[in-house]
């Protein structure tokens, strides 16, 4: 859903929208080597008159890879690396077509050229990483860049050796000729830069792949991530750099009325205390001094416009709204009212979902520095770089092209750094500006800042209703969803159509089951708590509600849960195939030992379909432990199978922690949780054994960073019902299990 809604976005920084319909290849000399890029030309009417040369000149052609004189291959990634492995995927695509030595590959993030780096899954209008689209947007252009670079190296070698290009072979970064001549990429990198760029390039056939789809290929960056040498924004150190911590309003929507910083300025190493539009910043020579200074600041807040309601009041309002008619209709098939009236049995249920924090391991941070020439540099986790360039430029009064972004690797995001207003990125610019740009400034949030200053997965209430006939067939279905809009009042508001925010209903308005009469309604609430997409977005709640309710309907019909689902699916559909594969691998029909119980779910998100079967155990006190999860995945072609498994495993752990014990609650408008003592992600001893089975596919890659999350909650809930006879209707599970 995210790729579709992003296509509605138009940014001032994007002169034209890019398309994959046309392309050209270009090369530049790069420090004695070659730089190659696959340049996407605009297909908008405004750009139709541009010649290839004009477009190339106007875009200041940016390459997708470089090869230096030592034969090192640097892949320039349009996608942001936050632990999900997008850099590794892009490296695989390039190295495969280039026939590079895997040990010679490295990757760095780049930004600042929407024509070259616009995400094609988003329509090309914006560079961004999200919606599990990294391989979708990279699949074609990065392979073509690798193939072009290979052809140019071969041409350079053929010219030097006086042989035909077709006689040269390339393997593991070495060019060879039957005469015995051999050379590494570095030997011909400079000469290759002068070679004509191929008008067209031939990509390898799958049968010739050595890296793509190789289950034994390990990530190129594993060593430095395990030995601590990998660099993140938190590691950035610049000459003279100062560190700032923020004092954010304790209530969302509150503003600074006045503050007294005299005691803070007296703290050793505190340099300044300044007010910004996002709160008060305490600037110091190091983090500890900044924190101690912050403790000494006295602030009076203007809470006139603040959100003062707490979780009990908000949920009471949500429940009330859920019992009324929806304000908007997201889907309506057939005649649901007539279907319910004719049903032999009607089942109803209400589900409640709390706010959730992203809780990435590296709290938010960014570094800003203004240079003598007036340009601005920002180091950070730039998930939406074009947006941040635009916002930073507006603060300083410069054009976006004068804002240079250093795209840093980041210790997790789960959607948190894909923000509409720049968040910590603009904070770093505001603080640097407030102190007159006299030094670079790193704004570093603490865990408590990250937990209490927003943004959250919205809270929701679902009311579901199902009707079955005398044979147990599902003949009517309705789902009324109540919750906040992620897109409202943002630059993405254009994605809301007829009152429906697609991120609120995805996973609910596209159920795969053949139900003749169904309706999905939405009531969007106006609440002052800031919300944002959270790993797998709408499907985090819609899949749970739908897949646990389907189990309840199957029980009312006297049917096996898997058999009942399959009866409503095309046998050849992706959902049916992965469901049958999961059932086979989990030995669904085989009896379990005493005290063990299974549950199933299947969900589609971000172009991929995942089925999961969870196995839980009980103890004498009624305690539950998730012992095993079997997942079957159809994510199109798996570029890196080992990475696909890792993402599904991680998604299961991420989602399991959320449904078992995580929630953000508010008391009188203030967030109650602050750190991992009160907000409890999954502990390692609670992680189940996970088996991931990847469906073989010839289709292009689809999403994998998020689709592993939605099925785990309902699969476990369905297993718990078999174990304890308790239906889980309110998240987290602890509310039901400890009741």
XYZ file of C-alpha atoms in Angstrom, residues 546-557 559-562 564-565 588 598-601 714-715 717-719 721-722 727:
31
model
C -9.165 -10.774 10.471
C -7.128 -13.928 11.030
C -8.198 -14.540 14.626
C -11.821 -13.877 13.693
C -11.591 -16.285 10.752
C -10.519 -18.958 13.237
C -13.543 -18.160 15.359
C -15.805 -18.436 12.331
C -14.190 -21.751 11.358
C -14.931 -23.099 14.829
C -18.564 -21.958 14.572
C -18.758 -23.771 11.239
C -14.307 -26.833 10.318
C -10.519 -27.161 10.548
C -8.952 -23.659 10.405
C -6.671 -24.400 7.465
C -11.775 -23.591 6.071
C -9.395 -20.954 4.746
C -0.428 -29.758 10.819
C -0.950 -24.964 17.191
C -2.426 -21.889 15.559
C -2.332 -20.628 11.982
C -2.592 -17.385 10.049
C -2.951 -14.143 15.096
C -1.118 -17.460 14.761
C -3.537 -16.076 19.535
C -5.223 -18.941 17.713
C -2.879 -21.408 19.386
C -7.268 -20.315 22.299
C -6.729 -24.023 21.722
C -9.951 -15.504 22.821
